[in-house]
Short mmCIF file of C-alpha atoms in Angstrom, two decimals:
data_model
loop_
_atom_site.label_atom_id
_atom_site.label_comp_id
_atom_site.label_asym_id
_atom_site.label_seq_id
_atom_site.Cartn_x
_atom_site.Cartn_y
_atom_site.Cartn_z
CA UNK A 858 0.00 0.00 0.00
CA UNK A 859 1.04 3.57 -0.54
CA UNK A 860 2.42 5.36 2.56
CA UNK A 861 -0.16 8.10 2.01
CA UNK A 862 -3.17 5.79 1.91
CA UNK A 863 -6.01 6.32 4.36
CA UNK A 864 -8.29 3.81 6.06
CA UNK A 865 -12.04 4.20 5.67
CA UNK A 866 -13.91 2.26 8.35
CA UNK A 867 -17.29 0.89 7.27
CA UNK A 868 -20.19 0.08 9.58
CA UNK A 869 -21.39 -2.73 7.31
CA UNK A 870 -20.62 -4.40 4.01
CA UNK A 871 -21.88 -2.30 1.06
CA UNK A 872 -24.71 -3.57 -1.14
CA UNK A 873 -23.43 -4.92 -4.43
CA UNK A 874 -26.29 -4.02 -6.77
CA UNK A 875 -25.89 -0.20 -6.53
CA UNK A 876 -22.12 -0.54 -6.88
CA UNK A 877 -22.44 -2.63 -10.04
CA UNK A 878 -24.90 -0.09 -11.47
CA UNK A 879 -22.63 2.83 -10.56
CA UNK A 880 -19.62 1.11 -12.10
CA UNK A 881 -21.54 0.34 -15.29
CA UNK A 882 -22.66 3.95 -15.70
CA UNK A 883 -19.13 5.27 -15.22
CA UNK A 884 -17.43 2.69 -17.46
CA UNK A 885 -17.80 4.56 -20.80
CA UNK A 886 -15.89 7.51 -19.35
CA UNK A 887 -12.85 5.49 -18.19
CA UNK A 888 -9.63 5.48 -20.22
CA UNK A 889 -7.49 2.64 -18.87
CA UNK A 890 -3.70 2.77 -18.95
CA UNK A 891 -1.07 1.19 -16.66
CA UNK A 892 0.39 4.52 -15.49
CA UNK A 893 -2.98 5.99 -14.44
CA UNK A 894 -3.66 7.19 -10.92
CA UNK A 895 -5.82 4.89 -8.78
CA UNK A 896 -7.48 5.18 -5.34
CA UNK A 897 -5.22 4.32 -2.41
CA UNK A 898 -7.98 4.09 0.19
CA UNK A 899 -8.11 1.02 2.41
CA UNK A 900 -11.67 -0.04 3.21
CA UNK A 901 -12.06 -1.77 6.58
CA UNK A 902 -14.83 -3.76 8.26
CA UNK A 903 -13.55 -3.88 11.86
CA UNK A 904 -15.80 -6.46 13.55
CA UNK A 905 -17.06 -8.89 10.94
CA UNK A 906 -19.21 -11.86 11.98
CA UNK A 907 -20.12 -14.64 9.57
CA UNK A 908 -23.73 -15.18 8.51
CA UNK A 909 -23.88 -18.95 9.03
CA UNK A 910 -26.97 -19.48 6.85
CA UNK A 911 -25.31 -17.69 3.93
CA UNK A 912 -22.12 -19.67 4.54
CA UNK A 913 -24.04 -22.95 4.42
CA UNK A 914 -25.67 -21.94 1.12
CA UNK A 915 -22.20 -21.17 -0.28
CA UNK A 916 -20.84 -24.51 0.92
CA UNK A 917 -23.72 -26.40 -0.68
CA UNK A 918 -23.44 -24.77 -4.12
CA UNK A 919 -19.64 -25.21 -4.17
CA UNK A 920 -19.59 -28.79 -2.83
CA UNK A 921 -17.93 -28.16 0.54
CA UNK A 922 -19.16 -30.06 3.62
CA UNK A 923 -21.66 -28.06 5.69
CA UNK A 924 -21.95 -27.61 9.44
CA UNK A 925 -18.25 -27.43 10.27
CA UNK A 926 -16.93 -24.53 12.35
CA UNK A 927 -14.45 -23.59 9.64
CA UNK A 928 -14.42 -21.26 6.64
CA UNK A 929 -13.56 -22.74 3.23
CA UNK A 930 -10.28 -21.40 1.89
CA UNK A 931 -12.08 -19.26 -0.72
CA UNK A 932 -14.88 -17.84 1.45
CA UNK A 933 -13.14 -14.68 2.75
CA UNK A 934 -12.84 -13.60 -0.90
CA UNK A 935 -16.65 -13.60 -1.08
CA UNK A 936 -16.78 -11.44 2.05
CA UNK A 937 -14.32 -8.94 0.60
CA UNK A 938 -15.89 -8.73 -2.86
CA UNK A 939 -18.37 -5.91 -2.03
CA UNK A 940 -15.50 -3.79 -0.68
CA UNK A 941 -13.48 -4.45 -3.82
CA UNK A 942 -16.48 -3.44 -5.95
CA UNK A 943 -16.84 -0.21 -4.00
CA UNK A 944 -13.24 0.65 -4.85
CA UNK A 945 -13.47 -0.44 -8.50
CA UNK A 946 -16.76 1.35 -9.12
CA UNK A 947 -15.37 4.61 -7.73
CA UNK A 948 -14.90 7.56 -10.05
CA UNK A 949 -11.17 7.61 -9.19
CA UNK A 950 -10.60 3.99 -10.30
CA UNK A 951 -9.29 4.23 -13.88
CA UNK A 952 -10.44 0.88 -15.29
CA UNK A 953 -14.02 0.42 -16.56
CA UNK A 954 -16.02 -2.04 -14.47
CA UNK A 955 -17.93 -3.23 -17.54
CA UNK A 956 -15.80 -5.84 -19.29
CA UNK A 957 -13.33 -6.17 -16.41
CA UNK A 958 -12.08 -9.78 -16.32
CA UNK A 959 -10.91 -11.63 -13.20
CA UNK A 960 -7.69 -13.27 -14.50
CA UNK A 961 -6.02 -14.76 -11.43
CA UNK A 962 -6.06 -15.14 -7.68
CA UNK A 963 -3.47 -16.07 -5.06
CA UNK A 964 -4.67 -16.88 -1.53
CA UNK A 965 -2.52 -17.42 1.56
CA UNK A 966 -4.17 -18.87 4.66
CA UNK A 967 -1.88 -18.98 7.68
CA UNK A 968 -4.25 -20.95 9.88
CA UNK A 969 -7.80 -22.31 9.87
CA UNK A 970 -10.53 -19.70 10.39
CA UNK A 971 -13.54 -20.52 12.56
CA UNK A 972 -16.96 -19.80 11.11
CA UNK A 973 -18.00 -18.46 14.52
CA UNK A 974 -15.04 -16.07 14.82
CA UNK A 975 -14.87 -12.28 14.59
CA UNK A 976 -12.52 -10.72 12.06
CA UNK A 977 -11.24 -7.46 10.64
CA UNK A 978 -11.62 -7.40 6.86
CA UNK A 979 -9.73 -4.90 4.70
CA UNK A 980 -9.43 -4.34 0.94
CA UNK A 981 -7.23 -2.03 -1.12
CA UNK A 982 -6.01 -1.62 -4.69
CA UNK A 983 -2.32 -2.54 -4.73
CA UNK A 984 -1.47 -1.18 -8.17
CA UNK A 985 -1.78 -1.25 -11.96
CA UNK A 986 0.44 -3.07 -14.41
CA UNK A 987 0.71 -3.43 -18.19
CA UNK A 988 -0.65 -6.66 -19.67
CA UNK A 989 -0.29 -7.97 -23.22
CA UNK A 990 -4.04 -7.37 -23.69
CA UNK A 991 -4.46 -4.15 -21.73
CA UNK A 992 -4.06 -3.00 -18.12
CA UNK A 993 -4.31 -5.18 -15.04
CA UNK A 994 -5.24 -4.06 -11.53
CA UNK A 995 -4.20 -5.92 -8.38
CA UNK A 996 -6.68 -5.92 -5.49
CA UNK A 997 -5.63 -7.19 -2.06
CA UNK A 998 -8.02 -8.54 0.57
CA UNK A 999 -6.82 -9.18 4.13
CA UNK A 1000 -8.38 -10.84 7.17
CA UNK A 1001 -6.89 -9.98 10.55
CA UNK A 1002 -7.28 -11.36 14.05
CA UNK A 1003 -5.75 -9.32 16.87
CA UNK A 1004 -3.83 -7.24 14.33
CA UNK A 1005 -2.24 -10.27 12.64
CA UNK A 1006 -2.97 -11.10 9.00
CA UNK A 1007 -4.30 -14.68 9.04
CA UNK A 1008 -5.64 -14.78 5.46
CA UNK A 1009 -4.92 -12.67 2.39
CA UNK A 1010 -5.57 -12.72 -1.31
CA UNK A 1011 -4.32 -10.89 -4.37
CA UNK A 1012 -6.65 -10.83 -7.36
CA UNK A 1013 -5.85 -9.45 -10.79
CA UNK A 1014 -8.50 -7.84 -12.99
CA UNK A 1015 -7.88 -7.09 -16.67
CA UNK A 1016 -9.28 -4.19 -18.69
CA UNK A 1017 -8.72 -4.99 -22.35
CA UNK A 1018 -7.45 -2.30 -24.71
CA UNK A 1019 -4.96 -2.01 -27.54
CA UNK A 1020 -1.31 -2.42 -26.55
CA UNK A 1021 2.08 -2.91 -28.20
CA UNK A 1022 2.78 -6.10 -26.25
CA UNK A 1023 3.41 -9.34 -28.14
CA UNK A 1024 1.41 -12.54 -27.83
CA UNK A 1025 1.77 -14.74 -24.76
CA UNK A 1026 3.98 -17.80 -24.67
CA UNK A 1027 2.02 -20.99 -25.23
CA UNK A 1028 1.46 -23.23 -22.20
CA UNK A 1029 3.08 -26.55 -23.09
CA UNK A 1030 2.43 -28.38 -19.80
CA UNK A 1031 1.07 -31.92 -20.08
CA UNK A 1032 -2.65 -32.11 -19.27
CA UNK A 1033 -3.41 -33.49 -15.82
CA UNK A 1034 -5.15 -36.88 -15.53
CA UNK A 1035 -8.95 -36.68 -15.48
CA UNK A 1036 -10.60 -37.42 -12.13
CA UNK A 1037 -14.29 -36.69 -12.71
CA UNK A 1038 -16.76 -35.32 -15.23
CA UNK A 1039 -19.18 -32.69 -13.92
CA UNK A 1040 -22.44 -31.77 -15.58
CA UNK A 1041 -23.22 -28.18 -14.70
CA UNK A 1042 -26.83 -27.07 -14.52
CA UNK A 1043 -28.09 -23.88 -16.13
CA UNK A 1044 -28.87 -22.35 -12.71
CA UNK A 1045 -25.38 -22.70 -11.18
CA UNK A 1046 -24.72 -18.99 -11.70
CA UNK A 1047 -28.02 -17.99 -10.10
CA UNK A 1048 -27.49 -20.30 -7.11
CA UNK A 1049 -23.93 -19.12 -6.58
CA UNK A 1050 -25.05 -15.51 -7.02
CA UNK A 1051 -27.68 -15.95 -4.31
CA UNK A 1052 -25.11 -17.43 -1.92
CA UNK A 1053 -22.27 -15.02 -2.70
CA UNK A 1054 -24.19 -11.82 -3.49
CA UNK A 1055 -22.48 -11.52 -6.90
CA UNK A 1056 -25.44 -11.26 -9.28
CA UNK A 1057 -23.52 -9.91 -12.25
CA UNK A 1058 -25.78 -10.30 -15.35
CA UNK A 1059 -23.36 -12.51 -17.33
CA UNK A 1060 -23.81 -15.26 -14.73
CA UNK A 1061 -27.60 -15.28 -14.40
CA UNK A 1062 -29.50 -15.83 -17.67
CA UNK A 1063 -28.75 -16.40 -21.38
CA UNK A 1064 -30.51 -13.15 -22.33
CA UNK A 1065 -28.45 -10.97 -19.98
CA UNK A 1066 -25.26 -12.84 -20.90
CA UNK A 1067 -25.86 -12.16 -24.61
CA UNK A 1068 -25.80 -8.43 -23.90
CA UNK A 1069 -22.11 -8.90 -23.08
CA UNK A 1070 -21.28 -11.17 -26.01
CA UNK A 1071 -21.74 -14.63 -24.44
CA UNK A 1072 -24.08 -17.19 -26.05
CA UNK A 1073 -25.19 -18.45 -22.62
CA UNK A 1074 -24.67 -17.56 -18.99
CA UNK A 1075 -21.17 -18.30 -17.66
CA UNK A 1076 -20.11 -19.69 -14.30
CA UNK A 1077 -18.46 -17.37 -11.78
CA UNK A 1078 -14.69 -17.80 -11.81
CA UNK A 1079 -14.64 -18.01 -8.01
CA UNK A 1080 -17.25 -20.78 -8.17
CA UNK A 1081 -15.02 -22.83 -10.49
CA UNK A 1082 -12.01 -22.57 -8.19
CA UNK A 1083 -14.11 -23.26 -5.08
CA UNK A 1084 -15.70 -26.30 -6.72
CA UNK A 1085 -12.26 -27.65 -7.61
CA UNK A 1086 -10.97 -27.03 -4.07
CA UNK A 1087 -13.97 -28.84 -2.60
CA UNK A 1088 -12.88 -31.89 -4.63
CA UNK A 1089 -9.12 -31.42 -4.17
CA UNK A 1090 -8.92 -30.40 -0.51
CA UNK A 1091 -6.50 -27.93 1.09
CA UNK A 1092 -4.21 -27.93 4.16
CA UNK A 1093 -5.10 -25.68 7.11
CA UNK A 1094 -2.11 -23.45 6.33
CA UNK A 1095 -2.12 -23.22 2.56
CA UNK A 1096 -1.26 -21.23 -0.55
CA UNK A 1097 -3.62 -21.35 -3.52
CA UNK A 1098 -2.82 -20.03 -6.98
CA UNK A 1099 -5.32 -20.11 -9.81
CA UNK A 1100 -5.58 -18.65 -13.31
CA UNK A 1101 -8.96 -18.13 -14.99
CA UNK A 1102 -8.27 -18.90 -18.64
CA UNK A 1103 -11.63 -19.34 -20.39
CA UNK A 1104 -15.29 -18.93 -19.40
CA UNK A 1105 -17.41 -21.97 -18.52
CA UNK A 1106 -20.76 -21.85 -20.35
CA UNK A 1107 -23.91 -22.96 -18.50
CA UNK A 1108 -25.32 -25.54 -18.84
CA UNK A 1109 -22.29 -27.60 -19.80
CA UNK A 1110 -20.01 -30.51 -19.05
CA UNK A 1111 -16.46 -30.08 -17.75
CA UNK A 1112 -13.65 -32.39 -16.69
CA UNK A 1113 -12.02 -31.99 -13.30
CA UNK A 1114 -8.38 -33.13 -13.47
CA UNK A 1115 -5.78 -33.26 -10.70
CA UNK A 1116 -2.38 -34.62 -9.79
CA UNK A 1117 -0.42 -33.83 -6.64
CA UNK A 1118 -0.74 -30.13 -5.83
CA UNK A 1119 -2.13 -29.16 -9.24
CA UNK A 1120 -5.70 -29.17 -10.57
CA UNK A 1121 -7.52 -28.13 -13.75
CA UNK A 1122 -11.00 -27.66 -15.09
CA UNK A 1123 -11.26 -28.50 -18.78
CA UNK A 1124 -13.87 -28.55 -21.52
CA UNK A 1125 -12.51 -30.87 -24.20
CA UNK A 1126 -8.98 -29.65 -24.92
CA UNK A 1127 -9.71 -26.16 -23.57
CA UNK A 1128 -8.45 -25.31 -20.08
CA UNK A 1129 -10.91 -23.13 -18.20
CA UNK A 1130 -9.02 -23.00 -14.89
CA UNK A 1131 -5.51 -24.01 -13.87
CA UNK A 1132 -4.45 -23.98 -10.24
CA UNK A 1133 -2.37 -25.42 -7.45
CA UNK A 1134 -2.69 -25.61 -3.68
CA UNK A 1135 0.06 -26.60 -1.28
CA UNK A 1136 1.09 -26.39 2.38
CA UNK A 1137 2.44 -23.06 3.62
#
């Protein structure tokens, strides 16, 4: 974070729908570039308690066991998403929210987090960087207990625009062995949206997805990684890295593949998600 950044303490998590609308309205006026100024505010929820009913709904739609006094590795990202949207829908954020693509996430969990615990949640924009397809923003989410960071994530979001960068190197890694085939229902996006609060139109219905150039609704990227983690498992102290490479159309059939620390979600020869999770 910048030394001059300020903390803004929130009384409650902001509502996502107005933020998405605000970001959409401001998007046509944004001119993304990697050297643009960006907001340095740190948004903080100082005494966060988990809604256990909402957590259980999230666990069910992602395939995690329910009823345990423990947060899935990916769940704090859901809690921090409204704060991230408040920052990225702000007038001072230089990338347009419409068309912004979640490209990767890295999560570090230093110890297990109880579902019945109380936490401080904080989110800030860490910076902008050039990407071969445009400009990428890094957004950091932190969970603290007693002043110590016990969980943190760094997500990258890409705004596409013309650049002088060359094409990316081709990934030549051998495909992982298939473990299971999953048939995904058409309502996965709606069910995950109800549990997570992220009701972005591209995930809900074919008609709203077509407005953004998709033939059908697409699964949330964070649902795909959570669903893979539910099958793969994760140590209590863990590091997760995942890249979102291609959208998953709903309904559809995908192959979950895994070996050792690595996992993939594939549709035919196309890799939708590539990740790894290992002990800290």
